[in-house]
CSV table of C-alpha atoms in Angstrom, one decimal:
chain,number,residue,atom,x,y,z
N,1,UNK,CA,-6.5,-276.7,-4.6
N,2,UNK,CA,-8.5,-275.0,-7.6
N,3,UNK,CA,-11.4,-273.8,-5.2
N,4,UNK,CA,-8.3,-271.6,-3.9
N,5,UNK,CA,-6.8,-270.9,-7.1
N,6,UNK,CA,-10.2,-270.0,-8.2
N,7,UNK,CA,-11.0,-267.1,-4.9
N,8,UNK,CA,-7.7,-265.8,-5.8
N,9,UNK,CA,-8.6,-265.2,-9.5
N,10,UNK,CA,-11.7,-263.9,-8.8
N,11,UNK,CA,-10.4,-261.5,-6.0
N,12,UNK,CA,-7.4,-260.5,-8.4
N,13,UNK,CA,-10.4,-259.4,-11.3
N,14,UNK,CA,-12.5,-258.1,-8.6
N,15,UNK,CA,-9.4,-255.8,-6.9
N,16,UNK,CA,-8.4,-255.2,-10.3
N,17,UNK,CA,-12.4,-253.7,-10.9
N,18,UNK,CA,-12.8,-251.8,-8.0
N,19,UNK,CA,-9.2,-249.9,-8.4
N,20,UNK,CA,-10.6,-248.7,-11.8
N,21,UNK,CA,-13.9,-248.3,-10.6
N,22,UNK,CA,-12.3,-245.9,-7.7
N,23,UNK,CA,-9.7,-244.3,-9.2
N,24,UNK,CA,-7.3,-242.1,-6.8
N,25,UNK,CA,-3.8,-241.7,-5.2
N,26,UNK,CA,-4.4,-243.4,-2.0
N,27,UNK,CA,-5.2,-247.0,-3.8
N,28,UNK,CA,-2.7,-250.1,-2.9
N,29,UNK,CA,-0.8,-250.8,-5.8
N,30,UNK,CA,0.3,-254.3,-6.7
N,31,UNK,CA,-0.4,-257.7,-7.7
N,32,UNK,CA,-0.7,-258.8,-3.9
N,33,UNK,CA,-2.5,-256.3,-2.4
N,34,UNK,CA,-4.8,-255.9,-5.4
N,35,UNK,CA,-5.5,-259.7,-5.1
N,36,UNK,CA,-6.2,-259.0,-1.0
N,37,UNK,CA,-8.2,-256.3,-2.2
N,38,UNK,CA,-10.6,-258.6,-3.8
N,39,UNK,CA,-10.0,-261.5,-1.5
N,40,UNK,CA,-10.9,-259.5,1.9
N,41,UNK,CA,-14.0,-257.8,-0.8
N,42,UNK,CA,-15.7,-261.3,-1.3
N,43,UNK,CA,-15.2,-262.6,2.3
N,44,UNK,CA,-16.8,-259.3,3.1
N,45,UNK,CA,-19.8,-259.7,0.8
N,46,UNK,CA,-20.2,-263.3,1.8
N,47,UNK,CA,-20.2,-262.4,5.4
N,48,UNK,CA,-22.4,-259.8,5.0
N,49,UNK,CA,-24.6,-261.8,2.9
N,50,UNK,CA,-24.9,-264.7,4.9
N,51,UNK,CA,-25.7,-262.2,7.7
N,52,UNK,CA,-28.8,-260.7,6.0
N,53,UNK,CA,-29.9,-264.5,4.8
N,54,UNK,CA,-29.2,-263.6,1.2
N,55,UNK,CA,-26.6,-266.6,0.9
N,56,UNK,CA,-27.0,-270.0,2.5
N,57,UNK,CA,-24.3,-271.5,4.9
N,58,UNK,CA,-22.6,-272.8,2.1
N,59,UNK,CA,-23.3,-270.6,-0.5
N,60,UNK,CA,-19.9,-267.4,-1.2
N,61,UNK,CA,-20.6,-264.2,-3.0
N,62,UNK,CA,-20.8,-264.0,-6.3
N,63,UNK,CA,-18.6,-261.7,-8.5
N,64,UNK,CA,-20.4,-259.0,-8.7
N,65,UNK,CA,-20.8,-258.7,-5.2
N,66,UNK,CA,-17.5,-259.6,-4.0
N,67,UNK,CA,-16.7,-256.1,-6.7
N,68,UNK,CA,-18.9,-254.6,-4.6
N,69,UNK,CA,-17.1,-256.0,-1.5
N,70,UNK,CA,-13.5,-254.6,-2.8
N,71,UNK,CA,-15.1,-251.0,-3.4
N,72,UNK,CA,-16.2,-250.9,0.5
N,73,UNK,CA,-12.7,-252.2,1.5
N,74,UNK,CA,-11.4,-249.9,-1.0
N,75,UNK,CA,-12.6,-246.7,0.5
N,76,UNK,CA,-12.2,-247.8,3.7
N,77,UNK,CA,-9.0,-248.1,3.1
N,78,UNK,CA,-8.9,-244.7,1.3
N,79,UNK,CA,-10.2,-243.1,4.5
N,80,UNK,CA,-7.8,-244.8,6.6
N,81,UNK,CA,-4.9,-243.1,4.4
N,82,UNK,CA,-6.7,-240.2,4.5
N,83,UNK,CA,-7.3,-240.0,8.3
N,84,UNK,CA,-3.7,-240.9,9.0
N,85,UNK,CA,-4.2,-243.9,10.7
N,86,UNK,CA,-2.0,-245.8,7.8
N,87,UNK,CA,0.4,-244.7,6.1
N,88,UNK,CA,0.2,-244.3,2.2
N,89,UNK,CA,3.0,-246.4,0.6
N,90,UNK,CA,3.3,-245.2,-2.3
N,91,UNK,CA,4.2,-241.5,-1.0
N,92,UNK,CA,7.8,-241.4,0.7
């Protein structure tokens, strides 16, 4: 139970970094989706990690990385609103 506790408080900082890293009106605003921010940010860097043999098996990303993760997810999401494919949810 506090491994979990533990990815969500890390992906909560690390959403929380990337939104102020990458300021703009397109960012998803909110305790939930800033935690998925970070969440789907470190499962991205540890995928990608593992991938490139940087991290073991067993090993997740670290926090700077899954920061790094959120900023990717971040503007992909920013280009998703941009494109149209998504609706911005903020602007009615």
């Amino acid at each position: 139970m506090s491994g979990i506790l533990w990815v969500i408080i890390v992906g909560f900082v690390a959403g929380i970094i990337a939104r102020l890293l990458s300021p703009g009106p397109n960012n998803p605003s909110g305790f939930i989706l800033t935690t998925v921010l970070g969440i789907a940010g470190a499962f991205l860097a540890t995928f990608v990690g593992q991938a490139i043999g940087h991290y073991g098996p067993n090993q997740g990303a670290g926090f700077i990385t899954a920061t790094i993760g959120a900023l990717v997810v971040l503007f992909i999401w920013n280009r998703l609103v941009a494109s149209g494919t998504i609706s911005d949810v903020g602007r009615r």
